[in-house]
Coordinates of C-alpha atoms and ligand atoms in Angstrom, one line a residue:
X209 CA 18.9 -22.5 -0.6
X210 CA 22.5 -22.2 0.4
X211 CA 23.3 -23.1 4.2
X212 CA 23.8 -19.9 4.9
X213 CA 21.9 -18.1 2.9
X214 CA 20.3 -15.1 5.2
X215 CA 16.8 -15.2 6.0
X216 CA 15.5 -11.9 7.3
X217 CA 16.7 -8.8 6.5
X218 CA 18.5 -8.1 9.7
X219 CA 20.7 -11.1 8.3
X220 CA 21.6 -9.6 5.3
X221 CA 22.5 -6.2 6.9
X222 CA 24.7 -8.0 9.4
X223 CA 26.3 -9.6 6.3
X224 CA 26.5 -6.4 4.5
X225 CA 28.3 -5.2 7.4
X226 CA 31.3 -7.9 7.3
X227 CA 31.9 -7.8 3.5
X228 CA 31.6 -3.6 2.8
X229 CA 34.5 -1.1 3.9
X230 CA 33.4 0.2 7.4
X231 CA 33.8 3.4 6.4
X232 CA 31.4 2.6 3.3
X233 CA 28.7 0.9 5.4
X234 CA 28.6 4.0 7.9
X235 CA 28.6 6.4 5.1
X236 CA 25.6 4.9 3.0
X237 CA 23.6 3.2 5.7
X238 CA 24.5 4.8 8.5
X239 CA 24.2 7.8 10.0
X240 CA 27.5 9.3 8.3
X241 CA 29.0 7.8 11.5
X242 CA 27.1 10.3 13.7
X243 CA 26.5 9.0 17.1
X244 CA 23.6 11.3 17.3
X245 CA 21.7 11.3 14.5
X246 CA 18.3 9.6 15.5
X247 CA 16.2 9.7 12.3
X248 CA 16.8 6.7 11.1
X249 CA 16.7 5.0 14.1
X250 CA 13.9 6.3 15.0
X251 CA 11.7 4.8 11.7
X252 CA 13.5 1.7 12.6
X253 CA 12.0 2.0 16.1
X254 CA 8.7 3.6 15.0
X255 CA 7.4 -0.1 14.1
X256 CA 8.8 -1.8 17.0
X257 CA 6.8 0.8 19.0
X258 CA 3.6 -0.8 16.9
X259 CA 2.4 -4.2 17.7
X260 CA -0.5 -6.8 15.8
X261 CA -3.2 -7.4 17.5
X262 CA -4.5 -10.8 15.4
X263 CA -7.8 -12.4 14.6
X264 CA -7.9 -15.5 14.3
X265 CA -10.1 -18.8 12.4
X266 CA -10.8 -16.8 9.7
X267 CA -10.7 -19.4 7.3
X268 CA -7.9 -17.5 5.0
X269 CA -5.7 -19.8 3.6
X270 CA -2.9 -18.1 1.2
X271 CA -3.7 -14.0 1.4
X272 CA -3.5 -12.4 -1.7
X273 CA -0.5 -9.5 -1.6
X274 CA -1.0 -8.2 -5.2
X275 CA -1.6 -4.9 -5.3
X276 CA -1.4 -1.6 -7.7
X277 CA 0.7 1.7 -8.1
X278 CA -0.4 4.4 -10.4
X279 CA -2.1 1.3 -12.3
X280 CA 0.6 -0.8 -12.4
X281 CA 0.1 -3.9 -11.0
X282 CA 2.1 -5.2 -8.1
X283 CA 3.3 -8.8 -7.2
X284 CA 3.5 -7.3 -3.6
X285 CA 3.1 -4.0 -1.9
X286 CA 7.0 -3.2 -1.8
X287 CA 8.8 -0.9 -4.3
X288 CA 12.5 -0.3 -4.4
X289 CA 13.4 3.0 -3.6
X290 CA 15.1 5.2 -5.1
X291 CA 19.3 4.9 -3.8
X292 CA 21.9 6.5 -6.0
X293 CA 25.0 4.8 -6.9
X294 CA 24.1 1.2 -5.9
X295 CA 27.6 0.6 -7.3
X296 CA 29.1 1.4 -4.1
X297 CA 27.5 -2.0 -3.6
X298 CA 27.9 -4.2 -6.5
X299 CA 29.1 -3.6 -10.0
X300 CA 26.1 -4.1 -11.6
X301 CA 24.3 -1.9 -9.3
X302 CA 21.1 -0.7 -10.7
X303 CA 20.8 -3.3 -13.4
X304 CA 20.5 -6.3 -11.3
X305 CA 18.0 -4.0 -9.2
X306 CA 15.7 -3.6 -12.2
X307 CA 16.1 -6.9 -13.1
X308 CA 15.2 -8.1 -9.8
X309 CA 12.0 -5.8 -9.6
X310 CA 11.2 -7.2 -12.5
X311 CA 11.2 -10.9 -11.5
X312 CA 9.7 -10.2 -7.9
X313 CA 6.7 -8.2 -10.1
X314 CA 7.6 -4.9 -8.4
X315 CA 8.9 -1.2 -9.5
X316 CA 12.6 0.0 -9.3
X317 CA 12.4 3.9 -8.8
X318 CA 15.6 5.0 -10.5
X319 CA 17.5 7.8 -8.7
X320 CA 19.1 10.9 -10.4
X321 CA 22.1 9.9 -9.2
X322 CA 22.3 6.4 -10.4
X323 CA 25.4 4.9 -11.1
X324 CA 24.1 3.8 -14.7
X325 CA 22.2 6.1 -17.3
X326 CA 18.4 5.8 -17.1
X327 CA 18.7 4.7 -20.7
X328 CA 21.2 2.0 -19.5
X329 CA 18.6 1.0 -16.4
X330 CA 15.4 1.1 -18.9
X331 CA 17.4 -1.4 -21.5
X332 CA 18.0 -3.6 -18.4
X333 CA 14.9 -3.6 -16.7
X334 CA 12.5 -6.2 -17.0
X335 CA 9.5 -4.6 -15.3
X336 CA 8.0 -1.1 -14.6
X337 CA 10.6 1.9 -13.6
X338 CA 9.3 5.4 -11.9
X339 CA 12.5 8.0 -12.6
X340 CA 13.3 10.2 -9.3
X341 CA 14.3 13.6 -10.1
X342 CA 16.6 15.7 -7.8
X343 CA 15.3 19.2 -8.8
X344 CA 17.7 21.3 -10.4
X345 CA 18.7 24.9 -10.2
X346 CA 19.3 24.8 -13.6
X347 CA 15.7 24.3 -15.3
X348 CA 17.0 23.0 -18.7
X349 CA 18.1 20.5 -16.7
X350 CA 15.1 19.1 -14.6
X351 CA 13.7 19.5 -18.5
X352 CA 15.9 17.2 -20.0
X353 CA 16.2 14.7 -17.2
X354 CA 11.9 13.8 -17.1
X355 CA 12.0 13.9 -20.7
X356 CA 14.3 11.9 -21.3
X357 CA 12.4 9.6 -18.8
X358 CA 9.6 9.5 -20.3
X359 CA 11.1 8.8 -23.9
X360 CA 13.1 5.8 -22.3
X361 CA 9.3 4.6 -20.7
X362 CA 9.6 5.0 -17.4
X363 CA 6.0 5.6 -15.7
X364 CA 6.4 8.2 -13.3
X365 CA 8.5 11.1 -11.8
X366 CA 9.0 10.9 -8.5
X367 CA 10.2 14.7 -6.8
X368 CA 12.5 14.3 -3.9
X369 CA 11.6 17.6 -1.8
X370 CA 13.1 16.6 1.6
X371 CA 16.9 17.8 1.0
X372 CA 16.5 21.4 -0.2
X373 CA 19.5 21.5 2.8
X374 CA 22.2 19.3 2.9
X375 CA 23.0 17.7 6.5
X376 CA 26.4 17.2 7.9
X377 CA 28.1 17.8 4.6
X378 CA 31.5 18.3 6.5
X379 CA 31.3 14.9 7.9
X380 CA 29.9 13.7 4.8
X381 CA 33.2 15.0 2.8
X382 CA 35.2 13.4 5.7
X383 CA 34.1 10.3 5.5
X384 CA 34.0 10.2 1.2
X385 CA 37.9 11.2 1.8
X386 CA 38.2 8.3 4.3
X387 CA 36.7 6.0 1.9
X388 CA 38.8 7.1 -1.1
X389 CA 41.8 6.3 1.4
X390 CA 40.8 3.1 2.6
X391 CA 42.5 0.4 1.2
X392 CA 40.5 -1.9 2.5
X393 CA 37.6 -1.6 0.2
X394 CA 36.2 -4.9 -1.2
X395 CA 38.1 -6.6 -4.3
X396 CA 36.5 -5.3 -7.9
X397 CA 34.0 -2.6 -5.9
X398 CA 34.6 0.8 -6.8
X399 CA 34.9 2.1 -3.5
X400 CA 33.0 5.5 -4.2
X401 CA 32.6 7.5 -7.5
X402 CA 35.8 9.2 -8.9
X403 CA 36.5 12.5 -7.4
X404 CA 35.1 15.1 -10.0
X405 CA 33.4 12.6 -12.1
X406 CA 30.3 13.5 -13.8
X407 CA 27.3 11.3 -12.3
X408 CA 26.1 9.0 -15.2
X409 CA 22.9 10.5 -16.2
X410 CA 25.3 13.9 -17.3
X411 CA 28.2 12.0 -18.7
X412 CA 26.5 12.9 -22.2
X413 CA 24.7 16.4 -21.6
X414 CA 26.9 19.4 -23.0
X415 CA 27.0 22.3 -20.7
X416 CA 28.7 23.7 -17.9
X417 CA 28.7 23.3 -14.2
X418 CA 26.8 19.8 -14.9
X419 CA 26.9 18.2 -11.3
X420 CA 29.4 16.1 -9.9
X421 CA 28.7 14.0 -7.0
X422 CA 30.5 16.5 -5.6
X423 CA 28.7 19.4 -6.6
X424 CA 25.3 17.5 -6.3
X425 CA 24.0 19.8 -3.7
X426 CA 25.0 23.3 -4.6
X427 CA 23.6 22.0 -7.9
X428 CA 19.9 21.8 -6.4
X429 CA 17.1 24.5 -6.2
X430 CA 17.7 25.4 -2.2
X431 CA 14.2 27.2 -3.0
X432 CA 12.2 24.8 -3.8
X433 CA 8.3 25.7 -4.7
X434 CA 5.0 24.2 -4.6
X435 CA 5.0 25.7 -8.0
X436 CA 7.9 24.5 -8.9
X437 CA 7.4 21.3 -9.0
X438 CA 4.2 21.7 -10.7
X439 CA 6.0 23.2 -13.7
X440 CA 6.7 19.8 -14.3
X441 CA 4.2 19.2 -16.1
X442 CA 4.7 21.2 -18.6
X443 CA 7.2 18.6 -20.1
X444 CA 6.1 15.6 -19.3
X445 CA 2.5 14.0 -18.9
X446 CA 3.8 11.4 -16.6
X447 CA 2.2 11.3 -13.3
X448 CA 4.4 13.1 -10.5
X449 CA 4.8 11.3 -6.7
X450 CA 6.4 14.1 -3.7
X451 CA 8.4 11.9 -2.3
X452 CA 9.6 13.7 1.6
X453 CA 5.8 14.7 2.8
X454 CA 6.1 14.4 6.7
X455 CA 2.7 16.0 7.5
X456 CA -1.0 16.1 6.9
X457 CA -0.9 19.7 6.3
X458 CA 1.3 19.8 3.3
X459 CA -0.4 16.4 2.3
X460 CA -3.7 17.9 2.2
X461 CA -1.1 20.5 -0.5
X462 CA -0.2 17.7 -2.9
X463 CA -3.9 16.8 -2.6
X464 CA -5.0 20.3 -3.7
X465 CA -2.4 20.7 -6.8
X466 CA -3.8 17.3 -8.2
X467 CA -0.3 14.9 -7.8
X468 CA -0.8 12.0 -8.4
X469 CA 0.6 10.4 -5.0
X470 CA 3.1 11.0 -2.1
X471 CA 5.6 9.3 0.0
X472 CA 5.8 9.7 3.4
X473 CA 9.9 9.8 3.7
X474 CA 12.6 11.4 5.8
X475 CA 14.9 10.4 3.0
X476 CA 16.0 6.7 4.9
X477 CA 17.1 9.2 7.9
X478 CA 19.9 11.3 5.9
X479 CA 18.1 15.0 5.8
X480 CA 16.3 15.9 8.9
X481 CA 17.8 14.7 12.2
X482 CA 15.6 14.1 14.8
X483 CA 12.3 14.0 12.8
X484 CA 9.5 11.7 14.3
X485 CA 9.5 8.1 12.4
X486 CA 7.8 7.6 8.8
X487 CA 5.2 5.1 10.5
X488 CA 4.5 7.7 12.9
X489 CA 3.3 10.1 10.5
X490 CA 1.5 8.2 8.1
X491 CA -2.0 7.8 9.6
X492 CA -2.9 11.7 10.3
X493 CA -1.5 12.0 6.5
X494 CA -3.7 9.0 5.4
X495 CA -6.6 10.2 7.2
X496 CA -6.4 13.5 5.7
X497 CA -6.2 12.8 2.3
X498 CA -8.1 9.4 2.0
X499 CA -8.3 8.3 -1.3
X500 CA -7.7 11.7 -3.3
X501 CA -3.9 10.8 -4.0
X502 CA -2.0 7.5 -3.7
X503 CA -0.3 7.3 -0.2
X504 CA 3.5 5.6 0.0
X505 CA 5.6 5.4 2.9
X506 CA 9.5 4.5 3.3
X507 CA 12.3 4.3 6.2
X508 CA 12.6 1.5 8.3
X509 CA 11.2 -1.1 6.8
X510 CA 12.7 -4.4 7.7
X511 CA 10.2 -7.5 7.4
X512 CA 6.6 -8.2 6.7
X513 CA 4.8 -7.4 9.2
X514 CA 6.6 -4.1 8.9
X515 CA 5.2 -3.9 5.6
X516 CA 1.7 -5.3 6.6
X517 CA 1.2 -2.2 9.7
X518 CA 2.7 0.4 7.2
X519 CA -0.4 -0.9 4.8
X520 CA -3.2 -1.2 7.9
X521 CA -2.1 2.1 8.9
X522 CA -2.9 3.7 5.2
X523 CA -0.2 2.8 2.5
X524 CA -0.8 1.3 -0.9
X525 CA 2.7 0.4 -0.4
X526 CA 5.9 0.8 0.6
X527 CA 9.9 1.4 -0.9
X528 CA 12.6 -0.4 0.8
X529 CA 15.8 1.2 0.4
X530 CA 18.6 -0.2 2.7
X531 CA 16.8 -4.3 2.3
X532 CA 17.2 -3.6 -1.6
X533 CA 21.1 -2.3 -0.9
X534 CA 21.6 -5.6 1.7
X535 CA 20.7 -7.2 -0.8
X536 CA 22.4 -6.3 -3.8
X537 CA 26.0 -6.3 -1.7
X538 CA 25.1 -10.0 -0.7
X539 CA 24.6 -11.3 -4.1
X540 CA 23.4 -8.4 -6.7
X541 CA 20.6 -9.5 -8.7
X542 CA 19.9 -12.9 -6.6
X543 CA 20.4 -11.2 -3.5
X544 CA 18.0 -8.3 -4.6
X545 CA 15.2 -10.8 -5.3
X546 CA 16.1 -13.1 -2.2
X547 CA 15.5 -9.9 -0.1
X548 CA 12.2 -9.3 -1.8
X549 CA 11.2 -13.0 -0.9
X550 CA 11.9 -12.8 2.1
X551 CA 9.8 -9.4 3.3
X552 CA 7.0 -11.0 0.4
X553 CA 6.8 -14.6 2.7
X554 CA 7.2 -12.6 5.5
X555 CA 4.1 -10.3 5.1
X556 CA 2.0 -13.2 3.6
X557 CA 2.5 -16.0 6.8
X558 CA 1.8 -12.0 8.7
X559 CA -1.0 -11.8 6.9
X560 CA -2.6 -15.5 7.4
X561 CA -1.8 -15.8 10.7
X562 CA -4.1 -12.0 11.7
X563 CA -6.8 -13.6 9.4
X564 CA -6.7 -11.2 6.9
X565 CA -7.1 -12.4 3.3
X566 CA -6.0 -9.4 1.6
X567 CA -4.9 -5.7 1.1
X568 CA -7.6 -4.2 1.2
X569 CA -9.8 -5.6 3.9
X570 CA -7.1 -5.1 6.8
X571 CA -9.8 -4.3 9.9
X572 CA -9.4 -1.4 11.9
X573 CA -7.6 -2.2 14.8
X574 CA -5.0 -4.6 13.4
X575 CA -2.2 -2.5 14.4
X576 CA -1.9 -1.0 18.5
X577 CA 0.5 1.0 20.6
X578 CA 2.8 -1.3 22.4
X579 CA 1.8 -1.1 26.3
X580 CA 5.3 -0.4 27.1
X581 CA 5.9 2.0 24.2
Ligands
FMN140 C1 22.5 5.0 0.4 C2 21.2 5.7 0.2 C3 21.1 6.5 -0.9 C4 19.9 7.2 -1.2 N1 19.8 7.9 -2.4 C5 18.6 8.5 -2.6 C6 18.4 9.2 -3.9 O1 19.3 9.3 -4.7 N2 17.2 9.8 -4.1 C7 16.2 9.8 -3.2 O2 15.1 10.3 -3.4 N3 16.3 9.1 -2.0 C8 17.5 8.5 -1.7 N4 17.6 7.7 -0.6 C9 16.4 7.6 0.3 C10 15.6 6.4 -0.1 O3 14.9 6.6 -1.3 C11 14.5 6.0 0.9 O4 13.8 7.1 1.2 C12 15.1 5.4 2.2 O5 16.2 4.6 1.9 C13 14.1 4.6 2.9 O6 14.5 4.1 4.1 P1 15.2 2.6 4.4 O7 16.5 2.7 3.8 O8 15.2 2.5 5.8 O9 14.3 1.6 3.6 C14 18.8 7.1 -0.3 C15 18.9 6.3 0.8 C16 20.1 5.6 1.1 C17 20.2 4.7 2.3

């Protein structure tokens, strides 16, 4: 362990902070720069608003984190979610993610918008992948995408339903032209993706109008169905995961159409402003559902007890976007794994010291309001 190796996840986003463009950091982390956006800030917050209430002399020893997801067994209860073009970060972007996943025992999702192919990603990776699809207008598309998928092995489609509109485009755009600009950005980083350059998963497909990064959103079905993304299954037999469910009503939905699971997302803060935290609305979600679906939650998540109240309130697991991306601009691969460690010792010391010896035997009552709050 270097001298200065960080050793919480606030550590590595402070150091992600000094070695990225400004510009870059505000525009992939941030809030695209906008003082009032709360979203994010608000999952952040949602779990300092929570406080552990621990037992104690319960004989634990070393808790067992292991877990599953969709049958696939976990190391610990922390997936990486899915971030497109983890480039803007390091060049080997989502190869030293998988790789990473794979050592720590855990799942990359791999987004649409990944800076490698899947193919590319699925060759790299070491351990299980779940493929996030963006859902296309075009439906040869959304066709070809979770077929191909499931031909390179990954083991479930994740649906990203929370951006049917895009928020603060214009700002968005202003900071991308900013960035493009900047001559500041870090030695051998491709500050952002090419103007007008194909995303990686298209660079092959014949057609017209494929999506640029660009064009991403005018490319995506701004009428998004229910039934839509049940026609999924008709080309692939892979289970499917909404990922973007904010409430127990349309929980109760993906419950009905037989999904396989959900995650409870605001999309890390960058959709919705001013929606209530992640943590907030997992336990009516959880408590409407139970065990008919797998529940997931993301946003905010930055250390293990974070993890361990997101699982006492009702998550199998969790995904960890921005740790992952911290990590990966600190040292790719290592720092990817490093992260992971980090949230895994974390949540296990968490664990011991609230005398709980597992996952699945959290008591009720582990996690309170704070007083203040
Ligand atoms: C830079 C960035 C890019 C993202 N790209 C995607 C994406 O391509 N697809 C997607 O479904 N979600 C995307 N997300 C949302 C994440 O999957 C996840 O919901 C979010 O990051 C969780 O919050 P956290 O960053 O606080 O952990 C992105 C988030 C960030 C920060």
């Amino acid at each position: 362990l270097s001298a200065n190796a960080p050793l919480s996840i606030a550590e590595y986003e402070r150091d992600a902070r000094e070695s990225l463009p400004s510009v870059l950091f505000d525009l992939i982390f941030g809030q695209y720069g906008a003082s009032g956006w709360e979203t994010n800030t608000n999952n952040v917050d949602g779990y300092r608003r929570l406080v552990l209430r621990p037992r104690v002399l319960a004989g634990i020893g070393e808790p067992r984190i292991e877990t599953n997801a969709l049958d696939e067994k976990l190391q610990l209860p922390v997936i990486l979610a899915p971030v497109g073009l983890q480039e803007r970060c390091h060049p080997e972007a989502e190869l030293a993610s998988a790789r990473a996943a794979g050592r720590a025992g855990t799942i990359l999702a791999v987004s649409t918008v990944a800076s490698y192919t899947l193919e590319q990603i699925a060759a790299a990776a070491t351990g299980a992948l779940w493929f996030q699809l963006y859902f296309f207008r075009d439906r040869a598309l959304n066709r070809l995408l979770v077929e191909r998928a499931e031909r390179a092995g990954y083991r479930a489609i994740i649906v990203t339903v929370d951006n049917v509109a895009v928020n603060s485009r214009e700002r968005y755009q202003l900071l991308n032209a900013k960035l493009r600009q900047s001559e500041t950005a870090a030695p051998g980083l491709p500050a952002s993706a090419p103007v007008g350059a194909v995303l990686a998963n298209f660079a092959d497909v014949d057609g017209p109008g494929l999506p640029t990064l660009e064009a991403l959103s005018e490319s995506l079905e701004p009428r998004l169905t229910w039934d839509d993304i049940d026609s999924l299954r008709k080309w692939t037999r892979l289970p499917i995961v909404v990922k973007g469910i904010q409430t127990a009503e349309d929980a109760l939905l993906c419950a009905e159409r037989g999904f396989a699971g959900l995650i409870v997302s605001n999309h890390g803060g960058h959709a919705l402003n001013g929606a209530r935290a992640t943590i907030e609305a997992l336990p009516e979600i959880a408590a409407a559902v139970g065990r008919r679906l797998e529940v997931y939650v993301d946003g905010g998540i930055r250390s293990g007890s974070d993890v361990l109240k997101a699982v006492a309130l009702g998550a199998r697991a969790v995904l960890v976007g921005r740790a992952m991306m911290w990590g990966l601009a600190a040292a790719g691969e290592e720092g990817v794994f490093a992260a992971l460690r980090v949230i895994q010792s974390e949540l296990a010391t968490a664990m011991a010291l609230c005398g709980t010896g597992d996952l699945t035997t959290i008591p009720a009552g582990l996690v309170v309001p704070r007083a203040s709050a």
